[in-house]
Coordinates of C-alpha atoms in Angstrom, one line a residue:
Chain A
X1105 CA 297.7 -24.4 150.6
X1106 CA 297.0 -25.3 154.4
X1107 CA 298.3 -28.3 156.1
X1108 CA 294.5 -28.9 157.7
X1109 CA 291.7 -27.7 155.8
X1110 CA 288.4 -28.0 157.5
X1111 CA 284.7 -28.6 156.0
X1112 CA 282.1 -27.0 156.0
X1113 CA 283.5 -23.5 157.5
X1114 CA 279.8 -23.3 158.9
X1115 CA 277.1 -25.6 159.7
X1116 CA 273.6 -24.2 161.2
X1117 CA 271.5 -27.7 162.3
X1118 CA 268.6 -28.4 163.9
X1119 CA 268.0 -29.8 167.7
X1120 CA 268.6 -33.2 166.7
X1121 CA 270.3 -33.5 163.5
X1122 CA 273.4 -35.8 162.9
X1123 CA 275.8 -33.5 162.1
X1124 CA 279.7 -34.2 160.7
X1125 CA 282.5 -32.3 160.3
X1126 CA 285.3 -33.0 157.9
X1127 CA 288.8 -32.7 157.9
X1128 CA 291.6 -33.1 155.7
X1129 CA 295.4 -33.1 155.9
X1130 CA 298.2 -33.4 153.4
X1131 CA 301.4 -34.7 155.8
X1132 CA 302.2 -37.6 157.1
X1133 CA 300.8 -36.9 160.9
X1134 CA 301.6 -39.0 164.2
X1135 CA 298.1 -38.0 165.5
X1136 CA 294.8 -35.8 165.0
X1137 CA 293.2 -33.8 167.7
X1138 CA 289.4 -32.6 167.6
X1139 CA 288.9 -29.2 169.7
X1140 CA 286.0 -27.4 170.8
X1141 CA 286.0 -23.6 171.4
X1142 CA 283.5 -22.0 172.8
X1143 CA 282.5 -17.9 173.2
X1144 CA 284.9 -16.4 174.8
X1145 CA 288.0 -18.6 173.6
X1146 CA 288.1 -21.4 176.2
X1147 CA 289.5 -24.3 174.1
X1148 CA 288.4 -28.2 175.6
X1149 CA 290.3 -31.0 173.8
X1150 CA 287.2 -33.6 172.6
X1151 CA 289.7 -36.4 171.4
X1152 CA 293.4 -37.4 169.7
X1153 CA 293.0 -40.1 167.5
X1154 CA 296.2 -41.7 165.5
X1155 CA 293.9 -45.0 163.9
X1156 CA 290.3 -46.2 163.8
X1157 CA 287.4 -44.5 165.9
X1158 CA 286.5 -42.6 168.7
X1159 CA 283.5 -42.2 171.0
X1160 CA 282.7 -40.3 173.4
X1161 CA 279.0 -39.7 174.4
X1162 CA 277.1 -38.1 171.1
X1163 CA 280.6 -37.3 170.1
X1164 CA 282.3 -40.4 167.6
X1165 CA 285.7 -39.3 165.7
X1166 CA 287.0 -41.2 162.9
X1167 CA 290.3 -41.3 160.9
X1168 CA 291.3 -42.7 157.7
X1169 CA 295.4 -42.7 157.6
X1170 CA 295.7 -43.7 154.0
X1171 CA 293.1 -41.0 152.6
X1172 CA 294.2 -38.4 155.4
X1173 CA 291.1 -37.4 156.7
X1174 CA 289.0 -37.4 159.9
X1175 CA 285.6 -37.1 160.4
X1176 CA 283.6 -35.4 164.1
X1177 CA 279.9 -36.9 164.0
X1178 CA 277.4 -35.3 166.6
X1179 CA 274.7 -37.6 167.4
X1180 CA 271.5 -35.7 168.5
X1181 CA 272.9 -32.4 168.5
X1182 CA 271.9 -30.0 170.8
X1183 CA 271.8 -26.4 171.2
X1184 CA 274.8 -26.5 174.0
X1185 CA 276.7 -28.0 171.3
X1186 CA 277.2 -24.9 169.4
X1187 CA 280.3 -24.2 169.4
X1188 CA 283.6 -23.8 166.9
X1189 CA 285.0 -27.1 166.4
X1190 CA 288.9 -27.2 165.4
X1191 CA 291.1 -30.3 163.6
X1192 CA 294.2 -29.9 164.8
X1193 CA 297.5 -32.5 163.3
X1194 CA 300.7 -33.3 165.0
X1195 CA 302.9 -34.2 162.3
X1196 CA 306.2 -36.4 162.0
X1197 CA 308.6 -35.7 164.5
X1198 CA 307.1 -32.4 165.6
X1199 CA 306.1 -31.6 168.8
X1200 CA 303.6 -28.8 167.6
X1201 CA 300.1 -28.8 166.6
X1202 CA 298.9 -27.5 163.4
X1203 CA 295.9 -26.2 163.5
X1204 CA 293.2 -25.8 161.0
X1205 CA 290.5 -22.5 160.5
X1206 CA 287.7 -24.3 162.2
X1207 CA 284.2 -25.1 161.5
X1208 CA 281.5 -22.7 163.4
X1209 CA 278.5 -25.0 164.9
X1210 CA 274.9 -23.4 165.4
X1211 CA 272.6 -25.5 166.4
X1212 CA 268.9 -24.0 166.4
X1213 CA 266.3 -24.9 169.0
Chain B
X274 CA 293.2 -30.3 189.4
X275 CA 293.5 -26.4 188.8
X276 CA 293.5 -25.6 185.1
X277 CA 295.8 -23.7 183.3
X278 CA 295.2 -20.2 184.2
X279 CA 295.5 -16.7 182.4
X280 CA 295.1 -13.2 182.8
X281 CA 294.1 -10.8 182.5
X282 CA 291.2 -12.4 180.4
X283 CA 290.7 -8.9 178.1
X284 CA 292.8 -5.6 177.3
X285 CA 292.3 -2.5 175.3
X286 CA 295.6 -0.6 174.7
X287 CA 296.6 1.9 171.9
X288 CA 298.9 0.8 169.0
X289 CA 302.2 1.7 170.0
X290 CA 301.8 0.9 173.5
X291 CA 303.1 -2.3 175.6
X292 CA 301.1 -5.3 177.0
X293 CA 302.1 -8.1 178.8
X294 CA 300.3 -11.2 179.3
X295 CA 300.7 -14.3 182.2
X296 CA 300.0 -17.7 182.2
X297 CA 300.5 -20.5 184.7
X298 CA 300.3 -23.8 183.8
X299 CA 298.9 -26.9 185.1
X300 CA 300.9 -28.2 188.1
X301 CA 304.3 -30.5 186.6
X302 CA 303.6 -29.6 183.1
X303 CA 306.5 -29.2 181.9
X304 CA 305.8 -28.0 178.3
X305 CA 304.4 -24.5 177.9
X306 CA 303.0 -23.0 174.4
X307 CA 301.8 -19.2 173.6
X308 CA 299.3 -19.2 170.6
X309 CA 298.0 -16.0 169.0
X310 CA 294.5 -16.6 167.3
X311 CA 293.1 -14.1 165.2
X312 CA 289.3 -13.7 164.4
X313 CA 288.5 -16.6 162.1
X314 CA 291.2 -18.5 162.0
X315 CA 293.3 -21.3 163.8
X316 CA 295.7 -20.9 166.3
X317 CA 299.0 -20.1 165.6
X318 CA 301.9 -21.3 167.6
X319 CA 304.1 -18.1 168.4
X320 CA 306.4 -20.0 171.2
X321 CA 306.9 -23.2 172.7
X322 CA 308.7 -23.9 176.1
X323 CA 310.3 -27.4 177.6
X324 CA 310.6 -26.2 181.2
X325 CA 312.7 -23.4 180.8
X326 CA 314.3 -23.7 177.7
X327 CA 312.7 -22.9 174.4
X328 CA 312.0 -25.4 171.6
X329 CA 310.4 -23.2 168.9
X330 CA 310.0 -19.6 168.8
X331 CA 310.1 -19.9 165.3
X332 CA 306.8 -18.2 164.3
X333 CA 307.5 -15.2 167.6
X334 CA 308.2 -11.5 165.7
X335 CA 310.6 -11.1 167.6
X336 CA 311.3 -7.4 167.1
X337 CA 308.5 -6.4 169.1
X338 CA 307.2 -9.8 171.2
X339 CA 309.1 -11.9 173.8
X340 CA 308.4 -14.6 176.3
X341 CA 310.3 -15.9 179.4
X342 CA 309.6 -19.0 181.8
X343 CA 312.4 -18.5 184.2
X344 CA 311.5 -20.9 186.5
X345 CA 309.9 -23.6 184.2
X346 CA 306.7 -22.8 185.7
X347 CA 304.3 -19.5 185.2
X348 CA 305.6 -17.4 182.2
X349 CA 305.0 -13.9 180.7
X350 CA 304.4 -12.8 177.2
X351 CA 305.1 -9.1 176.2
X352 CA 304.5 -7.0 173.4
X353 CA 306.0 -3.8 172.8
X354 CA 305.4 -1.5 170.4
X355 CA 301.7 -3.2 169.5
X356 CA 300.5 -2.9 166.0
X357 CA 296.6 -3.1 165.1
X358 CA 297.4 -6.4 163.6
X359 CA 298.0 -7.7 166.9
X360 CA 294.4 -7.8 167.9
X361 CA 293.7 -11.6 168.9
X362 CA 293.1 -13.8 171.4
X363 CA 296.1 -15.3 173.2
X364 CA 296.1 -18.7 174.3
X365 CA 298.5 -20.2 177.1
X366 CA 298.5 -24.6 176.6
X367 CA 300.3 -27.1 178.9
X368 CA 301.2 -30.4 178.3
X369 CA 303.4 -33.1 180.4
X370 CA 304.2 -35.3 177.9
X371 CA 306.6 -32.8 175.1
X372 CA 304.0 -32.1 173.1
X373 CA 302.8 -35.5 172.0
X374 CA 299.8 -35.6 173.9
X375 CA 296.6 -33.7 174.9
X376 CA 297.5 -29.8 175.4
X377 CA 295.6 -28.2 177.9
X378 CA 294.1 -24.9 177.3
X379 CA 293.8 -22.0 179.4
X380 CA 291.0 -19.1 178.3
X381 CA 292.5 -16.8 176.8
X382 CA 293.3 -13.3 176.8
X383 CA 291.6 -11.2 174.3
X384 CA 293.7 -8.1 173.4
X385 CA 291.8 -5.1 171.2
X386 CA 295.0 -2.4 169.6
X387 CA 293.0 0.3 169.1

């Protein structure tokens, strides 16, 4: 079993949906990372979160420690968003990320 | 501030054959990490540097890949023979805090083993 499993695996949306993206871990983790990566394999760190909630623009990140999971929330998504969005954990006393499979965005005009 | 840069960005060689890969990192970063990422999946950690020095090369098969950083700046990652399985993207990071903050990521260099 992964360390990070991520939910759905792919997500088409309409121009303006709300759209979230789950995932889950099942270690102990000093923090979480959301990722974006776009075509062509560019990756742009969106946020690292170790309690509470994020927000940045249309982007808000959550994190529940006790049930180990995160949630990414895009508010009035956009086709620029598309995009594969990654979870990524650092966990314990490890200085490496652990990254999970990734959830593949498409949003439709 | 420059970005972390790579090259070259894409490469088609024949199984069997060598390949080398570059990467400099982001001005007084002083961690450096190789990640292989095959179609599909999450990246995988292959090597991780503290200046010069590696922490991790755990996950690095090292019978046919290695990685230097002699200076603890720019560094070099080389495959040799290369296998079909070794079509990914690899991804260079930096990070100035040991690995306990944001990585920066560079783009990526795509390789194809024919």
């Amino acid at each position: 079993k992964n360390e990070v499993e991520q939910s759905p695996q792919n997500l088409t949306a309409q121009e303006g949906e709300f759209i979230t993206i789950n995932c889950s871990y099942s270690v102990g983790i000093s923090a979480l990372h959301w990722l974006q990566q776009h075509p062509g394999g560019g990756i742009v760190s969106l946020f690292m979160l170790s309690s509470g909630k994020k927000k940045h623009g249309r982007l808000i990140a959550t994190i529940n420690i006790q049930e180990k999971h995160s949630s990414l929330h895009i508010t009035a998504s956009h086709p620029r968003d598309s995009a594969v969005y990654i979870c990524a954990i650092l966990s314990g006393s490890a200085r490496q990320l652990t990254f999970g499979s990734g959830t593949q965005l498409t949003v439709l005009p | 501030e420059a970005g972390v840069a790579q090259s070259p960005r894409y490469k088609i060689i024949e199984k069997r054959q060598s390949v080398a890969f570059w990467c400099n990192p982001i001005s007084g970063h002083a961690t450096l990490y190789w990640y292989q990422q095959i179609l599909g999946q999450g990246p995988k950690l292959l090597i991780q540097f503290q200046n010069n020095g590696v922490v991790d090369d755990s996950q690095l098969p090292k019978d046919r890949f290695s990685a230097e950083r002699l200076k603890g700046v720019d560094s070099t990652l080389k495959i040799q023979p290369a296998k079909l399985e070794d079509s990914a993207v690899y991804l260079c990071a930096s990070s100035d805090s040991g690995g306990a903050g944001e990585q920066f990521f560079g783009p990526g260099t795509r390789l194809t083993v024919l």
